Amino acid sequence: MWRGDFETGDRSQYSSTQMVNANRLQVVTSPVAEGQYALKATVYQGDDPINASGNRNELVYMSREAVGSEYYYRWKVMFANDFPSADTWQLFTQWHHDGCCGSPPVEFYVKGEEIRLSLPGTAEIPWRTKLTRGVWHEFILHAKWSSDPKVGFVELWHNKERVLPKRGAMTMYSGQRNYLKLGLYRSDTVRPVGVVYHDGFMQATELSDVLPVEPPPPPVDAGTPDAGAPVDAGGGPVDPEPPEDAGTAADAGGVDPGDAGVPGEPEQDAGTPASSLDSGTPQGPNVPTPGGISSEDGVAAQPGCSSTGGSVAAFSLLGLMGLAGYRRRSR
């Protein structure tokens, strides 16, 4: 709806000023809460630009909120390190009525070592917190303007934390309208110089405009199971059973699937009957057969004749004798 954040580099966003001198309401480049500019409001004892009660130097924005209107207001305030502690009122933001006299319907002020929100029309102080100097305080006021406490309400955030849930309140005086004043306005009994900084004022119709919602952090990837793996009843993947050796006939009475073949091992010699081998022992060209004979020697030792018609048994006997001699030499 409106911004009074001083990013114009001057006070032109506001309707008017109430100050004794231009150096009392200065637009400065340090310190700032956001952007490049902020307002430094200074009050000396005796500063009375409008010949009224108290001492002040304030900016005025004639917002004149209508009866029944509802807005969110966000702004940031920092109290100087030497901001005086006094057991009396020191206002820094107020929604004043357009009548001539009396306390404003809604005001934020310091008393002693506390920051307070006050609703003078109902003599209530619905929220207070400890005064901390030298840091930025962010305020978000949600208000519906009405002289009927059953219609009007206030809600407050301080430093992005909701500190006052929505509650009914008389936020206007009957027959009058409100306008904004900020700076510093205090009892004329306070002697030390007071300095307050203001920045980032904005008026909006939605909470998300003044309090952006931060997206949640992305979920942590805990690992994705193989989409093709079966899952047991407990939720964990199940190792697939090894396929049966296509070249080995299954026992009609049932064969232990663990003995049906080991994936990745060489196939058995098609010339060797499966019944003559230990089904639990993997076979291959480099694996000895029972009796200490390699698979190649086992093939040569089978009954039958050689290509020249000689006795295979005789050749086998000579082969065994030679093998025994070789083994003795190799030890």
mmCIF file of C-alpha atoms in Angstrom:
data_model
loop_
_atom_site.group_PDB
_atom_site.id
_atom_site.type_symbol
_atom_site.label_atom_id
_atom_site.label_comp_id
_atom_site.label_asym_id
_atom_site.label_seq_id
_atom_site.Cartn_x
_atom_site.Cartn_y
_atom_site.Cartn_z
ATOM 1 C CA MET A 1 0.000 0.000 0.000
ATOM 2 C CA TRP A 2 2.729 2.450 0.976
ATOM 3 C CA ARG A 3 6.427 2.622 1.818
ATOM 4 C CA GLY A 4 8.180 5.003 4.173
ATOM 5 C CA ASP A 5 11.594 3.312 4.025
ATOM 6 C CA PHE A 6 13.658 6.435 3.134
ATOM 7 C CA GLU A 7 15.064 4.798 0.000
ATOM 8 C CA THR A 8 14.318 8.082 -1.773
ATOM 9 C CA GLY A 9 17.268 9.453 0.177
ATOM 10 C CA ASP A 10 15.099 12.087 1.880
ATOM 11 C CA ARG A 11 11.881 12.543 3.888
ATOM 12 C CA SER A 12 9.627 13.026 0.848
ATOM 13 C CA GLN A 13 7.638 9.831 1.437
ATOM 14 C CA TYR A 14 6.015 11.479 4.461
ATOM 15 C CA SER A 15 3.355 14.180 4.584
ATOM 16 C CA SER A 16 5.080 16.616 6.939
ATOM 17 C CA THR A 17 7.551 17.039 9.789
ATOM 18 C CA GLN A 18 7.387 18.276 13.348
ATOM 19 C CA MET A 19 10.964 19.272 14.199
ATOM 20 C CA VAL A 20 12.862 22.227 15.583
ATOM 21 C CA ASN A 21 15.698 21.820 13.113
ATOM 22 C CA ALA A 22 16.503 19.681 10.070
ATOM 23 C CA ASN A 23 19.386 18.019 11.922
ATOM 24 C CA ARG A 24 16.847 16.452 14.315
ATOM 25 C CA LEU A 25 15.381 14.222 11.556
ATOM 26 C CA GLN A 26 18.281 13.199 9.349
ATOM 27 C CA VAL A 27 18.270 10.602 6.563
ATOM 28 C CA VAL A 28 21.545 8.710 7.038
ATOM 29 C CA THR A 29 23.464 5.942 5.292
ATOM 30 C CA SER A 30 24.697 4.329 8.514
ATOM 31 C CA PRO A 31 23.434 2.515 10.419
ATOM 32 C CA VAL A 32 20.729 0.974 8.223
ATOM 33 C CA ALA A 33 18.585 -2.125 8.682
ATOM 34 C CA GLU A 34 18.000 -2.613 4.956
ATOM 35 C CA GLY A 35 18.583 -0.776 1.696
ATOM 36 C CA GLN A 36 20.818 2.295 1.709
ATOM 37 C CA TYR A 37 19.065 4.785 3.978
ATOM 38 C CA ALA A 38 17.478 5.113 7.422
ATOM 39 C CA LEU A 39 16.161 7.929 9.624
ATOM 40 C CA LYS A 40 18.043 9.259 12.654
ATOM 41 C CA ALA A 41 15.662 10.972 15.080
ATOM 42 C CA THR A 42 17.257 13.082 17.819
ATOM 43 C CA VAL A 43 15.574 14.899 20.702
ATOM 44 C CA TYR A 44 17.145 17.361 23.124
ATOM 45 C CA GLN A 45 15.373 18.539 26.215
ATOM 46 C CA GLY A 46 13.337 21.592 25.269
ATOM 47 C CA ASP A 47 12.620 20.509 21.649
ATOM 48 C CA ASP A 48 8.986 21.586 21.239
ATOM 49 C CA PRO A 49 8.224 22.387 17.597
ATOM 50 C CA ILE A 50 4.409 22.512 17.932
ATOM 51 C CA ASN A 51 4.115 24.169 21.360
ATOM 52 C CA ALA A 52 2.496 21.129 22.947
ATOM 53 C CA SER A 53 3.202 18.821 25.861
ATOM 54 C CA GLY A 54 6.515 16.974 25.909
ATOM 55 C CA ASN A 55 9.531 17.232 23.607
ATOM 56 C CA ARG A 56 9.538 15.772 20.117
ATOM 57 C CA ASN A 57 10.891 15.533 16.589
ATOM 58 C CA GLU A 58 8.597 13.390 14.431
ATOM 59 C CA LEU A 59 7.579 12.565 10.887
ATOM 60 C CA VAL A 60 3.888 12.567 9.999
ATOM 61 C CA TYR A 61 2.138 10.422 7.381
ATOM 62 C CA MET A 62 -1.527 11.304 6.910
ATOM 63 C CA SER A 63 -2.700 7.780 6.175
ATOM 64 C CA ARG A 64 -6.186 8.376 7.671
ATOM 65 C CA GLU A 65 -7.160 4.711 7.857
ATOM 66 C CA ALA A 66 -10.898 4.293 7.350
ATOM 67 C CA VAL A 67 -13.193 2.717 9.911
ATOM 68 C CA GLY A 68 -13.200 -1.049 9.390
ATOM 69 C CA SER A 69 -9.989 -1.059 7.317
ATOM 70 C CA GLU A 70 -7.362 -3.702 8.073
ATOM 71 C CA TYR A 71 -3.619 -3.545 7.393
ATOM 72 C CA TYR A 72 -0.210 -4.955 8.236
ATOM 73 C CA TYR A 73 2.535 -2.496 9.162
ATOM 74 C CA ARG A 74 6.202 -3.422 9.321
ATOM 75 C CA TRP A 75 9.097 -1.248 10.467
ATOM 76 C CA LYS A 76 12.478 -1.495 12.193
ATOM 77 C CA VAL A 77 13.809 0.529 15.102
ATOM 78 C CA MET A 78 17.202 0.753 16.813
ATOM 79 C CA PHE A 79 17.871 2.587 20.071
ATOM 80 C CA ALA A 80 21.306 4.189 20.343
ATOM 81 C CA ASN A 81 23.745 2.684 22.816
ATOM 82 C CA ASP A 82 23.340 5.753 25.051
ATOM 83 C CA PHE A 83 19.541 5.926 24.771
ATOM 84 C CA PRO A 84 18.407 7.301 28.162
ATOM 85 C CA SER A 85 16.695 5.138 30.736
ATOM 86 C CA ALA A 86 13.873 7.120 32.365
ATOM 87 C CA ASP A 87 10.909 6.049 34.426
ATOM 88 C CA THR A 88 8.518 7.851 32.100
ATOM 89 C CA TRP A 89 7.199 7.596 28.533
ATOM 90 C CA GLN A 90 9.310 7.944 25.367
ATOM 91 C CA LEU A 91 7.202 7.220 22.252
ATOM 92 C CA PHE A 92 8.870 6.109 19.018
ATOM 93 C CA THR A 93 5.818 5.095 16.906
ATOM 94 C CA GLN A 94 2.160 6.046 17.262
ATOM 95 C CA TRP A 95 -1.138 5.987 15.399
ATOM 96 C CA HIS A 96 -2.601 9.290 16.465
ATOM 97 C CA HIS A 97 -6.210 10.387 16.217
ATOM 98 C CA ASP A 98 -7.053 13.539 14.280
ATOM 99 C CA GLY A 99 -8.603 15.181 17.336
ATOM 100 C CA CYS A 100 -6.688 17.807 19.245
ATOM 101 C CA CYS A 101 -6.008 16.222 22.592
ATOM 102 C CA GLY A 102 -5.336 13.056 24.558
ATOM 103 C CA SER A 103 -3.191 9.986 24.120
ATOM 104 C CA PRO A 104 -3.218 8.205 20.743
ATOM 105 C CA PRO A 105 -5.289 5.007 20.370
ATOM 106 C CA VAL A 106 -2.200 2.885 19.560
ATOM 107 C CA GLU A 107 1.340 3.681 20.673
ATOM 108 C CA PHE A 108 4.756 2.046 21.031
ATOM 109 C CA TYR A 109 7.044 3.535 23.663
ATOM 110 C CA VAL A 110 9.894 2.920 26.076
ATOM 111 C CA LYS A 111 9.550 3.194 29.831
ATOM 112 C CA GLY A 112 12.590 2.474 31.982
ATOM 113 C CA GLU A 113 14.137 -0.657 30.480
ATOM 114 C CA GLU A 114 11.037 -1.915 28.669
ATOM 115 C CA ILE A 115 9.543 -1.566 25.203
ATOM 116 C CA ARG A 116 5.765 -1.507 25.372
ATOM 117 C CA LEU A 117 2.657 -1.545 23.210
ATOM 118 C CA SER A 118 -0.145 0.456 24.779
ATOM 119 C CA LEU A 119 -3.837 0.898 23.955
ATOM 120 C CA PRO A 120 -4.704 4.053 25.934
ATOM 121 C CA GLY A 121 -8.339 3.972 24.907
ATOM 122 C CA THR A 122 -8.763 0.861 27.044
ATOM 123 C CA ALA A 123 -5.877 1.572 29.479
ATOM 124 C CA GLU A 124 -4.188 -1.684 28.424
ATOM 125 C CA ILE A 125 -0.551 -2.703 27.964
ATOM 126 C CA PRO A 126 -1.011 -6.003 26.107
ATOM 127 C CA TRP A 127 2.696 -6.550 25.341
ATOM 128 C CA ARG A 128 6.104 -5.560 26.671
ATOM 129 C CA THR A 129 9.705 -6.750 26.312
ATOM 130 C CA LYS A 130 13.174 -5.858 27.518
ATOM 131 C CA LEU A 131 14.820 -2.826 25.944
ATOM 132 C CA THR A 132 17.956 -3.844 24.048
ATOM 133 C CA ARG A 133 20.101 -1.050 22.676
ATOM 134 C CA GLY A 134 22.337 -1.098 19.613
ATOM 135 C CA VAL A 135 20.333 -3.761 17.702
ATOM 136 C CA TRP A 136 17.479 -3.542 15.215
ATOM 137 C CA HIS A 137 14.013 -4.444 16.476
ATOM 138 C CA GLU A 138 11.545 -5.478 13.794
ATOM 139 C CA PHE A 139 7.854 -4.883 14.463
ATOM 140 C CA ILE A 140 4.829 -6.084 12.492
ATOM 141 C CA LEU A 141 1.478 -4.739 13.636
ATOM 142 C CA HIS A 142 -1.718 -6.238 12.251
ATOM 143 C CA ALA A 143 -4.613 -3.923 13.050
ATOM 144 C CA LYS A 144 -8.259 -3.513 12.207
ATOM 145 C CA TRP A 145 -9.389 0.023 12.867
ATOM 146 C CA SER A 146 -12.606 0.478 14.807
ATOM 147 C CA SER A 147 -13.884 2.173 17.950
ATOM 148 C CA ASP A 148 -15.795 -1.027 18.748
ATOM 149 C CA PRO A 149 -13.521 -3.544 20.555
ATOM 150 C CA LYS A 150 -15.717 -6.334 19.201
ATOM 151 C CA VAL A 151 -14.708 -5.299 15.686
ATOM 152 C CA GLY A 152 -11.233 -3.774 16.007
ATOM 153 C CA PHE A 153 -8.223 -5.871 16.908
ATOM 154 C CA VAL A 154 -4.430 -5.891 17.109
ATOM 155 C CA GLU A 155 -1.853 -8.632 16.520
ATOM 156 C CA LEU A 156 1.908 -8.229 16.906
ATOM 157 C CA TRP A 157 5.174 -9.803 15.754
ATOM 158 C CA HIS A 158 8.545 -8.855 17.221
ATOM 159 C CA ASN A 159 11.661 -10.002 15.360
ATOM 160 C CA LYS A 160 9.516 -12.356 13.215
ATOM 161 C CA GLU A 161 8.005 -14.066 16.269
ATOM 162 C CA ARG A 162 4.324 -13.583 16.979
ATOM 163 C CA VAL A 163 4.305 -12.215 20.513
ATOM 164 C CA LEU A 164 0.673 -11.081 20.730
ATOM 165 C CA PRO A 165 -2.099 -13.230 19.246
ATOM 166 C CA LYS A 166 -4.999 -11.417 17.634
ATOM 167 C CA ARG A 167 -7.162 -9.790 20.280
ATOM 168 C CA GLY A 168 -10.075 -7.399 20.227
ATOM 169 C CA ALA A 169 -9.326 -3.740 20.976
ATOM 170 C CA MET A 170 -10.646 -0.236 20.518
ATOM 171 C CA THR A 171 -8.155 1.012 17.922
ATOM 172 C CA MET A 172 -9.900 4.300 17.040
ATOM 173 C CA TYR A 173 -11.839 6.964 18.841
ATOM 174 C CA SER A 174 -15.432 7.306 17.760
ATOM 175 C CA GLY A 175 -15.867 9.815 14.955
ATOM 176 C CA GLN A 176 -12.098 10.264 14.397
ATOM 177 C CA ARG A 177 -9.524 8.804 12.037
ATOM 178 C CA ASN A 178 -5.913 7.829 12.649
ATOM 179 C CA TYR A 179 -2.614 8.828 11.080
ATOM 180 C CA LEU A 180 0.997 7.685 11.581
ATOM 181 C CA LYS A 181 3.769 9.487 13.470
ATOM 182 C CA LEU A 182 7.291 8.177 14.033
ATOM 183 C CA GLY A 183 10.541 9.587 15.378
ATOM 184 C CA LEU A 184 10.851 10.340 19.096
ATOM 185 C CA TYR A 185 8.331 12.035 21.384
ATOM 186 C CA ARG A 186 8.949 12.003 25.136
ATOM 187 C CA SER A 187 8.238 13.603 28.480
ATOM 188 C CA ASP A 188 9.947 16.962 28.909
ATOM 189 C CA THR A 189 11.376 15.690 32.203
ATOM 190 C CA VAL A 190 13.937 13.562 30.349
ATOM 191 C CA ARG A 191 17.228 15.464 30.245
ATOM 192 C CA PRO A 192 19.793 13.364 28.280
ATOM 193 C CA VAL A 193 19.826 13.494 24.483
ATOM 194 C CA GLY A 194 17.835 10.652 22.918
ATOM 195 C CA VAL A 195 18.563 9.056 19.535
ATOM 196 C CA VAL A 196 16.389 6.482 17.737
ATOM 197 C CA TYR A 197 16.841 5.067 14.213
ATOM 198 C CA HIS A 198 13.916 4.036 11.970
ATOM 199 C CA ASP A 199 14.012 2.041 8.747
ATOM 200 C CA GLY A 200 11.953 -0.044 6.322
ATOM 201 C CA PHE A 201 8.424 1.137 7.155
ATOM 202 C CA MET A 202 5.776 -0.382 4.912
ATOM 203 C CA GLN A 203 1.990 -0.803 4.921
ATOM 204 C CA ALA A 204 0.408 -3.839 3.249
ATOM 205 C CA THR A 205 -2.786 -5.864 3.037
ATOM 206 C CA GLU A 206 -1.263 -9.353 3.380
ATOM 207 C CA LEU A 207 1.051 -10.863 5.989
ATOM 208 C CA SER A 208 3.148 -12.437 3.241
ATOM 209 C CA ASP A 209 4.006 -8.931 1.998
ATOM 210 C CA VAL A 210 5.666 -8.008 5.278
ATOM 211 C CA LEU A 211 6.738 -11.447 6.532
ATOM 212 C CA PRO A 212 7.820 -13.563 3.562
ATOM 213 C CA VAL A 213 7.537 -17.303 4.109
ATOM 214 C CA GLU A 214 10.897 -19.009 3.718
ATOM 215 C CA PRO A 215 10.723 -22.272 1.721
ATOM 216 C CA PRO A 216 11.485 -25.429 3.718
ATOM 217 C CA PRO A 217 14.920 -26.986 3.160
ATOM 218 C CA PRO A 218 15.040 -29.746 0.526
ATOM 219 C CA PRO A 219 14.717 -33.293 1.926
ATOM 220 C CA VAL A 220 17.903 -35.263 2.434
ATOM 221 C CA ASP A 221 18.259 -38.126 -0.053
ATOM 222 C CA ALA A 222 18.490 -41.234 2.135
ATOM 223 C CA GLY A 223 19.200 -43.451 -0.843
ATOM 224 C CA THR A 224 16.838 -44.877 -3.451
ATOM 225 C CA PRO A 225 16.472 -48.674 -3.571
ATOM 226 C CA ASP A 226 16.731 -50.402 -6.926
ATOM 227 C CA ALA A 227 13.308 -50.068 -8.504
ATOM 228 C CA GLY A 228 13.659 -53.539 -10.037
ATOM 229 C CA ALA A 229 14.541 -55.360 -6.827
ATOM 230 C CA PRO A 230 11.747 -57.264 -5.075
ATOM 231 C CA VAL A 231 10.902 -56.205 -1.559
ATOM 232 C CA ASP A 232 10.201 -58.596 1.294
ATOM 233 C CA ALA A 233 7.358 -58.122 3.765
ATOM 234 C CA GLY A 234 9.673 -56.179 6.096
ATOM 235 C CA GLY A 235 10.356 -53.545 3.464
ATOM 236 C CA GLY A 236 13.902 -54.598 2.521
ATOM 237 C CA PRO A 237 15.106 -55.725 -0.921
ATOM 238 C CA VAL A 238 15.402 -59.475 -1.526
ATOM 239 C CA ASP A 239 18.398 -60.976 -3.334
ATOM 240 C CA PRO A 240 17.097 -62.731 -6.437
ATOM 241 C CA GLU A 241 17.654 -66.483 -6.530
ATOM 242 C CA PRO A 242 20.255 -67.632 -9.065
ATOM 243 C CA PRO A 243 18.761 -69.151 -12.227
ATOM 244 C CA GLU A 244 19.012 -72.877 -12.769
ATOM 245 C CA ASP A 245 21.716 -74.163 -15.117
ATOM 246 C CA ALA A 246 19.815 -74.648 -18.374
ATOM 247 C CA GLY A 247 22.098 -77.546 -19.260
ATOM 248 C CA THR A 248 21.415 -79.602 -16.118
ATOM 249 C CA ALA A 249 18.236 -81.587 -15.743
ATOM 250 C CA ALA A 250 16.468 -80.920 -12.457
ATOM 251 C CA ASP A 251 15.906 -83.862 -10.101
ATOM 252 C CA ALA A 252 12.284 -84.819 -10.361
ATOM 253 C CA GLY A 253 12.229 -85.131 -6.596
ATOM 254 C CA GLY A 254 13.326 -81.568 -6.126
ATOM 255 C CA VAL A 255 16.782 -79.997 -6.215
ATOM 256 C CA ASP A 256 18.214 -77.529 -3.722
ATOM 257 C CA PRO A 257 18.257 -74.253 -5.710
ATOM 258 C CA GLY A 258 21.616 -73.417 -4.201
ATOM 259 C CA ASP A 259 23.105 -76.435 -6.042
ATOM 260 C CA ALA A 260 21.466 -75.662 -9.342
ATOM 261 C CA GLY A 261 24.531 -73.782 -10.537
ATOM 262 C CA VAL A 262 26.614 -70.752 -9.549
ATOM 263 C CA PRO A 263 26.154 -67.659 -11.739
ATOM 264 C CA GLY A 264 29.360 -66.632 -13.445
ATOM 265 C CA GLU A 265 31.080 -70.075 -13.361
ATOM 266 C CA PRO A 266 31.991 -71.813 -16.656
ATOM 267 C CA GLU A 267 29.525 -74.372 -17.923
ATOM 268 C CA GLN A 268 30.172 -78.059 -17.261
ATOM 269 C CA ASP A 269 31.595 -80.218 -20.045
ATOM 270 C CA ALA A 270 28.590 -81.366 -22.012
ATOM 271 C CA GLY A 271 30.267 -84.754 -22.389
ATOM 272 C CA THR A 272 30.316 -85.483 -18.671
ATOM 273 C CA PRO A 273 27.091 -86.863 -17.195
ATOM 274 C CA ALA A 274 25.792 -84.731 -14.350
ATOM 275 C CA SER A 275 25.270 -87.816 -12.186
ATOM 276 C CA SER A 276 29.035 -88.581 -12.149
ATOM 277 C CA LEU A 277 29.920 -85.199 -10.540
ATOM 278 C CA ASP A 278 29.425 -83.752 -7.085
ATOM 279 C CA SER A 279 26.505 -81.370 -7.657
ATOM 280 C CA GLY A 280 27.787 -79.131 -4.849
ATOM 281 C CA THR A 281 31.215 -78.622 -6.448
ATOM 282 C CA PRO A 282 31.533 -76.062 -9.243
ATOM 283 C CA GLN A 283 33.080 -77.456 -12.437
ATOM 284 C CA GLY A 284 35.368 -75.753 -14.909
ATOM 285 C CA PRO A 285 38.503 -76.226 -16.965
ATOM 286 C CA ASN A 286 40.766 -75.134 -14.103
ATOM 287 C CA VAL A 287 38.999 -77.016 -11.288
ATOM 288 C CA PRO A 288 40.373 -80.521 -10.469
ATOM 289 C CA THR A 289 37.936 -83.411 -10.773
ATOM 290 C CA PRO A 290 37.689 -86.092 -8.088
ATOM 291 C CA GLY A 291 40.928 -88.064 -7.820
ATOM 292 C CA GLY A 292 43.157 -85.131 -8.609
ATOM 293 C CA ILE A 293 42.733 -85.277 -12.387
ATOM 294 C CA SER A 294 42.026 -82.136 -14.337
ATOM 295 C CA SER A 295 38.899 -81.942 -16.432
ATOM 296 C CA GLU A 296 40.909 -82.427 -19.614
ATOM 297 C CA ASP A 297 42.565 -85.553 -18.259
ATOM 298 C CA GLY A 298 39.190 -86.784 -17.136
ATOM 299 C CA VAL A 299 37.871 -86.605 -20.691
ATOM 300 C CA ALA A 300 40.905 -88.559 -21.996
ATOM 301 C CA ALA A 301 40.396 -91.256 -19.349
ATOM 302 C CA GLN A 302 36.897 -92.108 -20.485
ATOM 303 C CA PRO A 303 36.385 -95.650 -21.980
ATOM 304 C CA GLY A 304 36.815 -95.919 -25.761
ATOM 305 C CA CYS A 305 39.498 -95.842 -28.461
ATOM 306 C CA SER A 306 41.827 -93.175 -29.750
ATOM 307 C CA SER A 307 41.714 -91.955 -33.319
ATOM 308 C CA THR A 308 44.396 -94.520 -34.227
ATOM 309 C CA GLY A 309 42.421 -97.394 -32.850
ATOM 310 C CA GLY A 310 44.703 -98.024 -29.813
ATOM 311 C CA SER A 311 43.530 -98.800 -26.365
ATOM 312 C CA VAL A 312 42.511 -95.695 -24.551
ATOM 313 C CA ALA A 313 43.224 -97.418 -21.202
ATOM 314 C CA ALA A 314 46.862 -97.992 -22.151
ATOM 315 C CA PHE A 315 47.365 -94.416 -23.111
ATOM 316 C CA SER A 316 45.682 -93.360 -19.904
ATOM 317 C CA LEU A 317 48.080 -95.481 -17.831
ATOM 318 C CA LEU A 318 51.088 -93.956 -19.544
ATOM 319 C CA GLY A 319 49.595 -90.496 -18.988
ATOM 320 C CA LEU A 320 49.163 -91.137 -15.298
ATOM 321 C CA MET A 321 52.762 -92.335 -14.932
ATOM 322 C CA GLY A 322 54.011 -89.224 -16.721
ATOM 323 C CA LEU A 323 51.828 -86.982 -14.598
ATOM 324 C CA ALA A 324 53.211 -88.539 -11.421
ATOM 325 C CA GLY A 325 56.754 -87.923 -12.615
ATOM 326 C CA TYR A 326 55.930 -84.352 -13.499
ATOM 327 C CA ARG A 327 54.478 -83.700 -10.089
ATOM 328 C CA ARG A 328 57.593 -85.072 -8.403
ATOM 329 C CA ARG A 329 59.751 -82.714 -10.451
ATOM 330 C CA SER A 330 57.582 -79.749 -9.743
ATOM 331 C CA ARG A 331 57.769 -80.045 -5.971
#
